[in-house]
Tab-separated table of C-alpha atoms and ligand atoms in Angstrom:
chain	number	residue	atom	x	y	z
I	10	MET	CA	-22.858	-24.182	-19.803
I	11	ARG	CA	-22.125	-26.470	-22.629
I	12	ARG	CA	-23.800	-25.932	-25.563
I	13	VAL	CA	-25.529	-29.035	-27.243
I	14	SER	CA	-26.911	-29.224	-30.454
I	15	ILE	CA	-28.919	-32.168	-31.961
I	16	PHE	CA	-29.666	-32.951	-35.996
I	17	GLY	CA	-32.141	-35.861	-36.314
I	18	ALA	CA	-33.870	-35.264	-32.970
I	19	THR	CA	-36.711	-36.790	-33.693
I	20	GLY	CA	-34.701	-40.151	-34.821
I	21	SER	CA	-34.011	-42.844	-32.441
I	22	ILE	CA	-30.907	-41.592	-31.981
I	23	GLY	CA	-32.087	-37.769	-31.650
I	24	GLN	CA	-34.099	-39.322	-28.715
I	25	ASN	CA	-31.853	-41.461	-26.939
I	26	THR	CA	-29.595	-38.899	-27.366
I	27	ILE	CA	-32.504	-36.226	-25.574
I	28	ASP	CA	-33.119	-38.927	-22.993
I	29	LEU	CA	-29.024	-38.039	-21.256
I	30	ILE	CA	-29.919	-34.751	-21.804
I	31	ALA	CA	-33.309	-33.968	-20.288
I	32	ARG	CA	-31.923	-36.319	-16.906
I	33	ASP	CA	-29.852	-33.493	-16.389
I	34	PRO	CA	-31.745	-29.929	-16.781
I	35	GLY	CA	-29.186	-27.726	-15.530
I	36	GLY	CA	-26.250	-29.230	-17.341
I	37	TYR	CA	-27.239	-28.367	-20.985
I	38	ASP	CA	-27.627	-25.020	-22.773
I	39	VAL	CA	-29.419	-26.359	-25.830
I	40	VAL	CA	-28.818	-24.334	-28.857
I	41	ALA	CA	-30.664	-26.425	-32.247
I	42	LEU	CA	-32.884	-29.296	-32.813
I	43	THR	CA	-33.197	-30.418	-35.899
I	44	GLY	CA	-36.019	-33.237	-37.931
I	45	GLY	CA	-38.472	-33.762	-40.529
I	46	ARG	CA	-41.804	-34.950	-40.354
I	47	ASN	CA	-42.769	-35.999	-36.893
I	48	ILE	CA	-43.632	-32.091	-35.555
I	49	ALA	CA	-45.312	-32.486	-32.399
I	50	GLN	CA	-42.321	-34.451	-31.286
I	51	LEU	CA	-40.096	-31.587	-32.541
I	52	ALA	CA	-42.136	-28.746	-31.155
I	53	ALA	CA	-42.447	-30.678	-27.721
I	54	ASP	CA	-39.003	-31.804	-27.264
I	55	ALA	CA	-38.052	-27.981	-28.424
I	56	ARG	CA	-40.421	-26.685	-25.477
I	57	ARG	CA	-38.924	-29.262	-23.062
I	58	LEU	CA	-34.975	-28.731	-22.895
I	59	LYS	CA	-35.639	-24.992	-23.983
I	60	ALA	CA	-34.059	-24.823	-27.307
I	61	LYS	CA	-33.196	-21.822	-29.611
I	62	ILE	CA	-34.198	-22.708	-32.359
I	63	ALA	CA	-36.260	-26.012	-34.349
I	64	VAL	CA	-35.548	-26.290	-37.557
I	65	THR	CA	-37.878	-29.215	-39.862
I	66	ALA	CA	-36.387	-30.139	-43.117
I	67	HIS	CA	-39.527	-29.794	-45.116
I	68	GLU	CA	-40.605	-26.216	-45.758
I	69	ALA	CA	-43.847	-26.682	-46.218
I	70	LEU	CA	-43.970	-27.988	-42.561
I	71	LEU	CA	-42.653	-23.918	-41.064
I	72	PRO	CA	-46.682	-23.280	-40.347
I	73	GLU	CA	-47.149	-26.161	-38.699
I	74	LEU	CA	-44.174	-26.105	-36.275
I	75	ARG	CA	-44.409	-22.074	-36.040
I	76	SER	CA	-47.841	-23.331	-34.973
I	77	ALA	CA	-46.557	-25.547	-32.526
I	78	LEU	CA	-43.924	-23.037	-31.056
I	79	ALA	CA	-45.964	-20.418	-30.815
I	80	GLY	CA	-45.453	-18.881	-27.126
I	81	SER	CA	-42.641	-20.154	-26.627
I	82	GLY	CA	-39.994	-17.780	-27.878
I	83	ILE	CA	-38.372	-20.977	-29.843
I	84	GLU	CA	-37.017	-20.120	-33.219
I	85	SER	CA	-38.668	-22.357	-36.017
I	86	ALA	CA	-37.415	-22.335	-39.730
I	87	ALA	CA	-37.380	-25.039	-42.086
I	88	GLY	CA	-36.083	-26.395	-45.295
I	89	ALA	CA	-32.003	-27.324	-45.655
I	90	ALA	CA	-30.612	-24.520	-46.116
I	91	ALA	CA	-31.935	-23.510	-42.085
I	92	LEU	CA	-30.836	-26.534	-41.561
I	93	GLN	CA	-26.954	-25.600	-42.872
I	94	GLU	CA	-27.412	-22.197	-40.612
I	95	ALA	CA	-28.667	-23.690	-38.005
I	96	ALA	CA	-25.851	-25.882	-37.939
I	97	THR	CA	-23.176	-22.799	-38.190
I	98	ARG	CA	-24.558	-21.587	-34.775
I	99	PRO	CA	-21.939	-22.227	-31.907
I	100	ALA	CA	-22.249	-24.826	-29.884
I	101	ASP	CA	-19.740	-27.572	-28.017
I	102	TRP	CA	-20.914	-30.993	-28.924
I	103	VAL	CA	-23.370	-31.269	-31.785
I	104	MET	CA	-25.099	-34.867	-32.471
I	105	SER	CA	-24.827	-36.096	-35.957
I	106	ALA	CA	-28.331	-38.385	-36.433
I	107	ILE	CA	-29.563	-37.565	-39.319
I	108	VAL	CA	-30.415	-40.729	-41.955
I	109	GLY	CA	-28.288	-41.176	-45.127
I	110	ALA	CA	-25.847	-38.260	-47.202
I	111	ALA	CA	-27.700	-35.560	-45.900
I	112	GLY	CA	-26.273	-35.474	-42.407
I	113	LEU	CA	-22.790	-34.645	-44.355
I	114	ALA	CA	-22.799	-30.953	-44.799
I	115	PRO	CA	-24.474	-30.055	-41.516
I	116	GLY	CA	-21.922	-31.955	-39.221
I	117	LEU	CA	-19.300	-30.279	-41.281
I	118	ALA	CA	-21.120	-26.898	-40.683
I	119	ALA	CA	-20.789	-28.000	-36.779
I	120	LEU	CA	-16.773	-28.638	-37.378
I	121	GLU	CA	-16.044	-25.555	-38.686
I	122	GLN	CA	-17.511	-23.601	-36.005
I	123	GLY	CA	-14.954	-25.862	-34.463
I	124	ALA	CA	-17.641	-28.063	-32.272
I	125	THR	CA	-17.634	-31.405	-30.897
I	126	LEU	CA	-19.030	-33.325	-33.587
I	127	ALA	CA	-20.884	-36.672	-32.287
I	128	LEU	CA	-21.468	-38.606	-34.813
I	129	ALA	CA	-24.338	-41.525	-36.058
I	130	ASN	CA	-24.244	-40.610	-39.046
I	131	LYS	CA	-22.100	-43.205	-40.242
I	132	GLU	CA	-23.164	-41.717	-44.143
I	133	SER	CA	-20.476	-38.788	-43.307
I	134	MET	CA	-17.299	-41.238	-42.795
I	135	VAL	CA	-18.143	-43.239	-45.404
I	136	CYS	CA	-19.059	-40.448	-48.304
I	137	ALA	CA	-16.129	-38.792	-47.022
I	138	GLY	CA	-14.228	-39.580	-44.038
I	139	ALA	CA	-11.047	-37.268	-45.238
I	140	LEU	CA	-12.947	-34.688	-45.219
I	141	VAL	CA	-14.651	-34.927	-42.039
I	142	LYS	CA	-11.542	-35.190	-40.750
I	143	ALA	CA	-8.692	-32.682	-41.939
I	144	THR	CA	-12.649	-30.524	-40.998
I	145	ALA	CA	-12.207	-31.763	-37.352
I	146	LYS	CA	-7.966	-30.984	-37.383
I	147	ALA	CA	-8.587	-27.684	-39.245
I	148	HIS	CA	-10.847	-26.197	-36.427
I	149	GLY	CA	-9.622	-27.761	-33.758
I	150	GLY	CA	-12.775	-29.634	-33.119
I	151	ALA	CA	-12.850	-33.844	-32.801
I	152	VAL	CA	-15.089	-36.418	-33.887
I	153	LEU	CA	-16.322	-39.183	-31.893
I	154	PRO	CA	-17.542	-42.353	-32.918
I	155	VAL	CA	-21.691	-43.115	-31.640
I	156	ASP	CA	-21.747	-46.009	-34.072
I	157	SER	CA	-22.236	-49.041	-30.949
I	158	GLU	CA	-18.744	-50.835	-33.035
I	159	HIS	CA	-17.078	-48.290	-33.249
I	160	SER	CA	-17.573	-46.301	-29.875
I	161	ALA	CA	-16.922	-50.128	-28.905
I	162	VAL	CA	-13.245	-49.454	-30.856
I	163	PHE	CA	-12.343	-45.922	-29.591
I	164	GLN	CA	-12.429	-46.877	-25.959
I	165	GLY	CA	-11.246	-50.316	-26.645
I	166	LEU	CA	-7.935	-48.260	-28.308
I	167	ILE	CA	-7.537	-45.504	-25.543
I	168	GLY	CA	-4.134	-46.049	-23.971
I	169	GLU	CA	-3.155	-48.240	-27.138
I	170	ASP	CA	-0.883	-47.533	-29.725
I	171	ILE	CA	-2.468	-48.040	-32.773
I	172	ALA	CA	0.769	-49.258	-34.902
I	173	ALA	CA	-0.087	-52.291	-32.360
I	174	VAL	CA	-3.361	-52.949	-33.963
I	175	GLU	CA	-3.309	-56.252	-35.668
I	176	ARG	CA	-6.834	-56.565	-36.162
I	177	ILE	CA	-10.336	-54.942	-35.320
I	178	ILE	CA	-13.393	-56.769	-35.492
I	179	ILE	CA	-16.802	-55.598	-35.519
I	180	THR	CA	-19.724	-57.896	-34.882
I	181	ALA	CA	-23.069	-58.064	-36.297
I	182	SER	CA	-26.545	-59.472	-35.120
I	183	GLY	CA	-26.907	-60.582	-38.645
I	184	GLY	CA	-30.152	-58.610	-39.060
I	185	ALA	CA	-33.821	-60.112	-39.291
I	186	PHE	CA	-33.034	-62.409	-42.283
I	187	ARG	CA	-29.899	-64.003	-40.273
I	188	ASP	CA	-31.926	-67.308	-40.401
I	189	TRP	CA	-33.623	-67.499	-43.087
I	190	PRO	CA	-32.896	-70.093	-45.755
I	191	LEU	CA	-31.245	-68.239	-48.718
I	192	GLU	CA	-34.010	-68.853	-51.667
I	193	ASP	CA	-36.339	-67.022	-48.943
I	194	LEU	CA	-35.076	-63.535	-48.866
I	195	ALA	CA	-35.866	-62.450	-52.307
I	196	ARG	CA	-39.434	-62.636	-50.972
I	197	ALA	CA	-38.459	-61.023	-48.350
I	198	THR	CA	-40.923	-57.545	-47.845
I	199	PRO	CA	-39.476	-53.792	-46.227
I	200	GLU	CA	-42.015	-54.498	-43.023
I	201	GLN	CA	-40.161	-57.906	-42.595
I	202	ALA	CA	-36.680	-56.567	-43.114
I	203	ALA	CA	-37.996	-53.486	-40.330
I	204	THR	CA	-37.798	-55.827	-37.580
I	205	HIS	CA	-34.896	-55.900	-35.514
I	206	PRO	CA	-33.722	-58.770	-33.057
I	207	ASN	CA	-32.044	-56.922	-30.723
I	208	TRP	CA	-31.474	-52.980	-31.467
I	209	ASP	CA	-34.715	-50.708	-31.749
I	210	MET	CA	-33.288	-48.488	-35.053
I	211	GLY	CA	-34.779	-46.277	-37.606
I	212	GLN	CA	-36.768	-48.199	-40.919
I	213	ARG	CA	-34.108	-47.220	-42.899
I	214	ILE	CA	-30.837	-49.120	-40.891
I	215	THR	CA	-32.868	-51.522	-39.457
I	216	ILE	CA	-33.258	-52.872	-43.415
I	217	ASP	CA	-30.060	-52.255	-43.982
I	218	SER	CA	-28.712	-54.527	-41.162
I	219	ALA	CA	-30.391	-57.221	-42.584
I	220	SER	CA	-29.151	-57.121	-45.846
I	221	MET	CA	-25.758	-56.362	-44.037
I	222	PHE	CA	-25.569	-53.119	-45.816
I	223	ASN	CA	-24.715	-51.390	-42.845
I	224	LYS	CA	-22.649	-53.588	-41.951
I	225	ALA	CA	-20.707	-53.337	-45.168
I	226	LEU	CA	-20.597	-49.165	-44.176
I	227	GLU	CA	-19.598	-49.843	-40.913
I	228	VAL	CA	-16.709	-51.836	-42.222
I	229	ILE	CA	-16.098	-48.283	-44.564
I	230	GLU	CA	-16.510	-46.601	-41.478
I	231	THR	CA	-13.852	-48.448	-39.107
I	232	ARG	CA	-11.141	-47.987	-42.203
I	233	GLU	CA	-11.906	-43.924	-42.169
I	234	PHE	CA	-12.146	-43.770	-38.284
I	235	PHE	CA	-8.685	-45.150	-36.841
I	236	GLY	CA	-7.242	-45.124	-40.482
I	237	ILE	CA	-6.996	-48.985	-40.551
I	238	ALA	CA	-5.974	-51.434	-43.466
I	239	PRO	CA	-8.846	-52.935	-44.993
I	240	GLU	CA	-7.254	-56.250	-44.483
I	241	LYS	CA	-7.298	-55.555	-40.784
I	242	ILE	CA	-11.097	-55.072	-40.202
I	243	GLU	CA	-13.133	-57.736	-39.860
I	244	VAL	CA	-16.874	-58.609	-39.523
I	245	LEU	CA	-18.100	-61.407	-37.187
I	246	ILE	CA	-21.926	-62.424	-37.018
I	247	HIS	CA	-22.469	-62.179	-33.145
I	248	PRO	CA	-26.636	-62.851	-32.785
I	249	GLU	CA	-26.896	-61.749	-29.382
I	250	SER	CA	-24.891	-58.374	-29.814
I	251	MET	CA	-23.700	-58.157	-26.251
I	252	ILE	CA	-19.989	-57.724	-27.689
I	253	HIS	CA	-19.911	-54.435	-29.877
I	254	ALA	CA	-16.268	-54.818	-31.158
I	255	LEU	CA	-13.180	-56.283	-30.403
I	256	VAL	CA	-9.340	-55.078	-30.401
I	257	GLY	CA	-6.598	-57.139	-31.653
I	258	PHE	CA	-3.697	-56.179	-30.349
I	259	ASN	CA	0.014	-58.134	-31.848
I	260	ASP	CA	0.734	-59.773	-29.036
I	261	GLY	CA	-2.740	-61.910	-29.588
I	262	ALA	CA	-4.537	-60.194	-26.692
I	263	LEU	CA	-7.743	-59.177	-27.705
I	264	MET	CA	-9.862	-56.135	-25.624
I	265	ALA	CA	-13.786	-57.112	-26.062
I	266	HIS	CA	-16.132	-53.742	-25.628
I	267	VAL	CA	-19.040	-55.796	-23.990
I	268	GLY	CA	-22.638	-53.690	-22.982
I	269	ALA	CA	-26.114	-54.159	-23.153
I	270	PRO	CA	-27.352	-53.729	-26.934
I	271	ASP	CA	-28.979	-49.988	-25.659
I	272	MET	CA	-27.249	-47.145	-27.807
I	273	ARG	CA	-27.721	-44.943	-24.563
I	274	HIS	CA	-23.902	-46.357	-24.153
I	275	ALA	CA	-22.301	-44.714	-26.891
I	276	ILE	CA	-24.160	-41.936	-26.936
I	277	GLY	CA	-23.171	-41.250	-22.877
I	278	PHE	CA	-19.355	-42.079	-23.198
I	279	ALA	CA	-19.363	-39.331	-26.698
I	280	LEU	CA	-21.423	-37.336	-24.713
I	281	HIS	CA	-19.508	-37.057	-21.712
I	282	TYR	CA	-16.107	-37.826	-23.058
I	283	PRO	CA	-13.649	-37.376	-22.136
I	284	ASP	CA	-14.759	-38.404	-18.566
I	285	ARG	CA	-16.904	-41.217	-17.814
I	286	LYS	CA	-20.091	-40.098	-15.554
I	287	PRO	CA	-22.956	-43.165	-14.602
I	288	LEU	CA	-25.816	-44.151	-17.428
I	289	PRO	CA	-29.261	-45.127	-17.471
I	290	VAL	CA	-28.226	-48.954	-18.893
I	291	GLU	CA	-28.683	-52.290	-18.200
I	292	ARG	CA	-25.958	-53.593	-15.821
I	293	LEU	CA	-25.464	-56.972	-17.948
I	294	ASP	CA	-25.742	-60.507	-15.496
I	295	LEU	CA	-23.179	-62.485	-17.497
I	296	ALA	CA	-24.532	-66.086	-15.509
I	297	GLN	CA	-27.378	-64.990	-16.437
I	298	ILE	CA	-26.521	-64.530	-20.011
I	299	ALA	CA	-24.262	-67.559	-19.555
I	300	THR	CA	-23.500	-67.577	-23.651
I	301	LEU	CA	-22.583	-65.727	-26.375
I	302	SER	CA	-22.136	-67.230	-30.048
I	303	PHE	CA	-20.307	-66.578	-33.088
I	304	ARG	CA	-20.260	-67.730	-36.725
I	305	ALA	CA	-18.050	-66.253	-39.715
I	306	PRO	CA	-20.528	-64.524	-42.072
I	307	ASP	CA	-21.648	-65.953	-45.757
I	308	GLU	CA	-20.119	-64.580	-48.194
I	309	ALA	CA	-23.204	-65.956	-50.438
I	310	ARG	CA	-25.948	-63.846	-47.907
I	311	THR	CA	-23.052	-61.045	-48.013
I	312	PRO	CA	-22.556	-59.708	-51.081
I	313	ALA	CA	-22.799	-55.789	-49.219
I	314	LEU	CA	-19.549	-56.947	-47.533
I	315	ARG	CA	-17.528	-57.403	-50.404
I	316	LEU	CA	-19.006	-54.412	-52.112
I	317	ALA	CA	-17.665	-52.774	-49.207
I	318	ARG	CA	-14.057	-54.796	-49.744
I	319	GLU	CA	-14.331	-53.059	-53.578
I	320	VAL	CA	-14.932	-49.436	-52.223
I	321	MET	CA	-11.942	-49.369	-50.526
I	322	GLU	CA	-10.137	-50.884	-53.040
I	323	THR	CA	-11.410	-48.145	-55.161
I	324	GLY	CA	-10.465	-45.476	-52.506
I	325	GLY	CA	-11.685	-41.217	-53.793
I	326	LEU	CA	-15.145	-40.739	-53.968
I	327	ALA	CA	-16.173	-44.544	-54.494
I	328	GLY	CA	-17.760	-44.353	-51.059
I	329	ALA	CA	-20.144	-41.801	-51.783
I	330	ALA	CA	-20.971	-43.057	-54.668
I	331	PHE	CA	-22.118	-46.649	-52.684
I	332	ASN	CA	-23.805	-45.121	-50.407
I	333	ALA	CA	-26.127	-43.176	-52.691
I	334	ALA	CA	-26.812	-46.306	-54.401
I	335	LYS	CA	-27.285	-48.172	-51.503
I	336	GLU	CA	-30.276	-45.167	-50.795
I	337	ARG	CA	-32.182	-45.104	-54.045
I	338	ALA	CA	-32.525	-48.572	-53.953
I	339	LEU	CA	-33.278	-48.716	-50.204
I	340	ASP	CA	-36.038	-46.317	-51.193
I	341	ALA	CA	-36.817	-49.103	-54.077
I	342	PHE	CA	-37.031	-51.849	-51.808
I	343	ILE	CA	-39.283	-49.527	-49.572
I	344	GLU	CA	-41.538	-48.454	-51.919
I	345	LYS	CA	-41.546	-52.207	-53.203
I	346	ARG	CA	-39.939	-51.509	-56.567
I	347	ILE	CA	-37.300	-54.034	-56.722
I	348	GLY	CA	-37.201	-56.969	-54.492
I	349	PHE	CA	-34.678	-57.211	-51.092
I	350	LEU	CA	-31.195	-58.898	-53.115
I	351	ASP	CA	-31.909	-56.696	-56.099
I	352	MET	CA	-30.895	-54.153	-53.739
I	353	ALA	CA	-27.083	-55.941	-53.744
I	354	ARG	CA	-27.791	-55.903	-57.761
I	355	VAL	CA	-28.339	-52.061	-58.226
I	356	VAL	CA	-25.660	-50.949	-55.843
I	357	GLU	CA	-23.286	-53.718	-57.304
I	358	THR	CA	-23.975	-52.462	-60.984
I	359	VAL	CA	-23.857	-48.880	-60.400
I	360	LEU	CA	-19.990	-49.535	-58.907
I	361	GLU	CA	-19.391	-50.637	-62.479
I	362	ARG	CA	-20.598	-48.055	-64.093
I	363	PHE	CA	-18.745	-46.398	-61.861
I	364	SER	CA	-15.654	-47.580	-61.682
I	365	GLY	CA	-14.433	-46.462	-65.435
I	366	ARG	CA	-15.235	-42.726	-64.403
I	367	ARG	CA	-11.938	-41.846	-62.532
I	368	GLY	CA	-12.595	-38.603	-63.459
I	369	HIS	CA	-15.703	-38.373	-60.684
I	370	ILE	CA	-13.652	-40.868	-58.521
I	371	ASP	CA	-10.659	-39.406	-58.315
I	372	ALA	CA	-11.943	-36.037	-57.637
I	373	GLN	CA	-10.668	-33.532	-55.100
I	374	MET	CA	-12.921	-34.743	-51.942
I	375	THR	CA	-14.481	-31.688	-51.585
I	376	LEU	CA	-18.122	-30.859	-50.451
I	377	ASP	CA	-19.263	-29.980	-53.830
I	378	ASN	CA	-17.535	-32.727	-55.583
I	379	VAL	CA	-19.282	-35.310	-53.177
I	380	ALA	CA	-22.343	-33.821	-54.082
I	381	HIS	CA	-22.062	-34.294	-57.487
I	382	VAL	CA	-20.605	-38.238	-56.881
I	383	ASP	CA	-23.690	-38.826	-54.885
I	384	HIS	CA	-26.038	-37.120	-57.034
I	385	LEU	CA	-24.743	-38.872	-60.225
I	386	ALA	CA	-24.842	-42.239	-58.048
I	387	ARG	CA	-28.458	-41.804	-57.684
I	388	GLN	CA	-28.895	-41.136	-61.395
I	389	GLU	CA	-27.299	-44.460	-62.555
I	390	ALA	CA	-29.040	-46.667	-59.487
I	391	ASP	CA	-32.363	-44.874	-60.761
I	392	MET	CA	-32.077	-46.476	-64.504
I	393	VAL	CA	-30.298	-49.483	-63.113
I	394	ILE	CA	-33.664	-49.857	-60.770
I	395	GLY	CA	-36.059	-48.673	-63.646
I	396	GLN	CA	-34.893	-51.400	-65.747
I	397	ASN	CA	-35.648	-53.829	-63.226
Q	408	NAD	P1	-34.563	-42.324	-38.136
Q	408	NAD	O1	-34.923	-42.327	-39.569
Q	408	NAD	O2	-34.820	-42.904	-36.842
Q	408	NAD	O3	-33.723	-40.544	-37.736
Q	408	NAD	C1	-33.181	-39.940	-38.898
Q	408	NAD	C2	-33.403	-38.675	-38.390
Q	408	NAD	O4	-32.793	-37.822	-39.865
Q	408	NAD	C3	-35.048	-38.224	-38.347
Q	408	NAD	O5	-35.133	-36.991	-36.996
Q	408	NAD	C4	-35.090	-37.760	-39.537
Q	408	NAD	O6	-36.506	-36.258	-39.124
Q	408	NAD	C5	-34.392	-36.226	-39.684
Q	408	NAD	N1	-34.052	-36.934	-41.220
Q	408	NAD	C6	-34.283	-38.045	-42.206
Q	408	NAD	N2	-34.030	-37.153	-43.513
Q	408	NAD	C7	-33.043	-35.962	-43.628
Q	408	NAD	C8	-32.839	-35.317	-43.988
Q	408	NAD	N3	-33.099	-35.663	-45.401
Q	408	NAD	N4	-32.854	-33.843	-44.221
Q	408	NAD	C9	-32.811	-33.665	-42.417
Q	408	NAD	N5	-33.150	-34.215	-42.037
Q	408	NAD	C10	-33.009	-36.161	-42.446
Q	408	NAD	O7	-32.541	-42.959	-38.020
Q	408	NAD	P2	-31.746	-42.935	-36.421
Q	408	NAD	O8	-31.870	-44.915	-36.583
Q	408	NAD	O9	-32.030	-42.713	-35.111
Q	408	NAD	O10	-30.175	-43.317	-37.129
Q	408	NAD	C11	-29.898	-42.064	-37.794
Q	408	NAD	C12	-28.169	-41.997	-38.276
Q	408	NAD	O11	-27.404	-42.810	-37.005
Q	408	NAD	C13	-27.950	-42.961	-38.925
Q	408	NAD	O12	-26.963	-42.497	-39.777
Q	408	NAD	C14	-27.958	-44.661	-38.340
Q	408	NAD	O13	-27.412	-44.473	-39.526
Q	408	NAD	C15	-27.036	-44.252	-37.293
Q	408	NAD	N6	-26.512	-44.654	-36.585
Q	408	NAD	C16	-28.832	-45.163	-36.054
Q	408	NAD	C17	-28.260	-46.320	-34.595
Q	408	NAD	C18	-29.267	-47.060	-34.308
Q	408	NAD	O14	-29.806	-47.302	-33.194
Q	408	NAD	N7	-30.541	-46.577	-34.632
Q	408	NAD	C19	-26.957	-46.587	-34.476
Q	408	NAD	C20	-25.911	-46.772	-35.378
Q	408	NAD	C21	-26.075	-45.748	-36.222
Q	409	MG	MG1	-24.047	-49.865	-35.559
């Protein structure tokens, strides 16, 4: 039986993963489930899936988790060290669905024990793509993309030669504000930004979709995953979210991946890879849909995409600084300490301050060095936010 673990099991991706796994009760041996504050969900899923261990990221919630699991025989643990320990437990397939840079260390630990890592946590690739790939290679593991765009590209590349790829186009719905006038964006609230037109996702990625920081992260993720030059990566606004990505070849052919906006597509593909198995997702009726629309992103509205290009040009650990600054700016926006458009200004200022510090940016890509740059960039971001 396949041993599986799910990091971030209580989140949007985690719950979609559990939905697929629970449909085949005899098919999986569930090792670890991890979550945050939603102890009731974590415990209920651990019981339902007969997990060996359930871990909450918050130490103070350990008593609550213990009592929720009382009598089940399921181990419980709490805190970052416990999460890391759970990640070292042998598993064949591990879903990395923690949000933010916090997902990097457990993902690396899973790769170190040779697991196949299904990577929803795009921040891992943005902060430390080379390290993630090298760790997988060194231990005979594999990394499979779960981000819908990257799963689509991955599927488009099966049997193809990457050298024949001329361009990769990832689509973006445009998020909550795609049709708002630019002058209204300064007043946009976190509540408004957290409503997505097509996808049902966690709060943070939904706001990142509205600001296009999600797509900025995904452009860098594309570069890291597929080793493709930045200038070959394009972003296309596609409001219906039916085409997830297109791969363009040197003969002019474009291969598009078309599917309903349901993350169980990409999760299920990674779960069953290299096989394909039936998935409980909507079958599209294209005659019914009739039209799909596309437009180029408006540069004035998407400073995040410009920043992603700069990060790729800088290289090294710039991605870790970018992501950390973005995380703090997002925190500040959610807490209403800065406005919607200030997020990009904060990130840009942090990147400017880092550009002179080649020592940090060019340091070897180790987990410690990535964590250090992450820490410094958060401090810088907090200073910029404080001056706002
Ligand atoms: P979410 O907020 O719904 O869930 C996040 C999970 O991580 C929860 O289980 C939470 O308890 C846990 N978590 C949060 N902070 C943590 C920390 N510091 N330490 C340990 N655990 C922590 O998020 P989501 O929407 O499921 O997204 C998860 C990841 O997948 C993100 O990296 C996101 O960018 C990526 N992703 C999500 C979607 C989607 O449809 N939701 C699509 C593509 C990629
Ligand atoms: Mg995506």
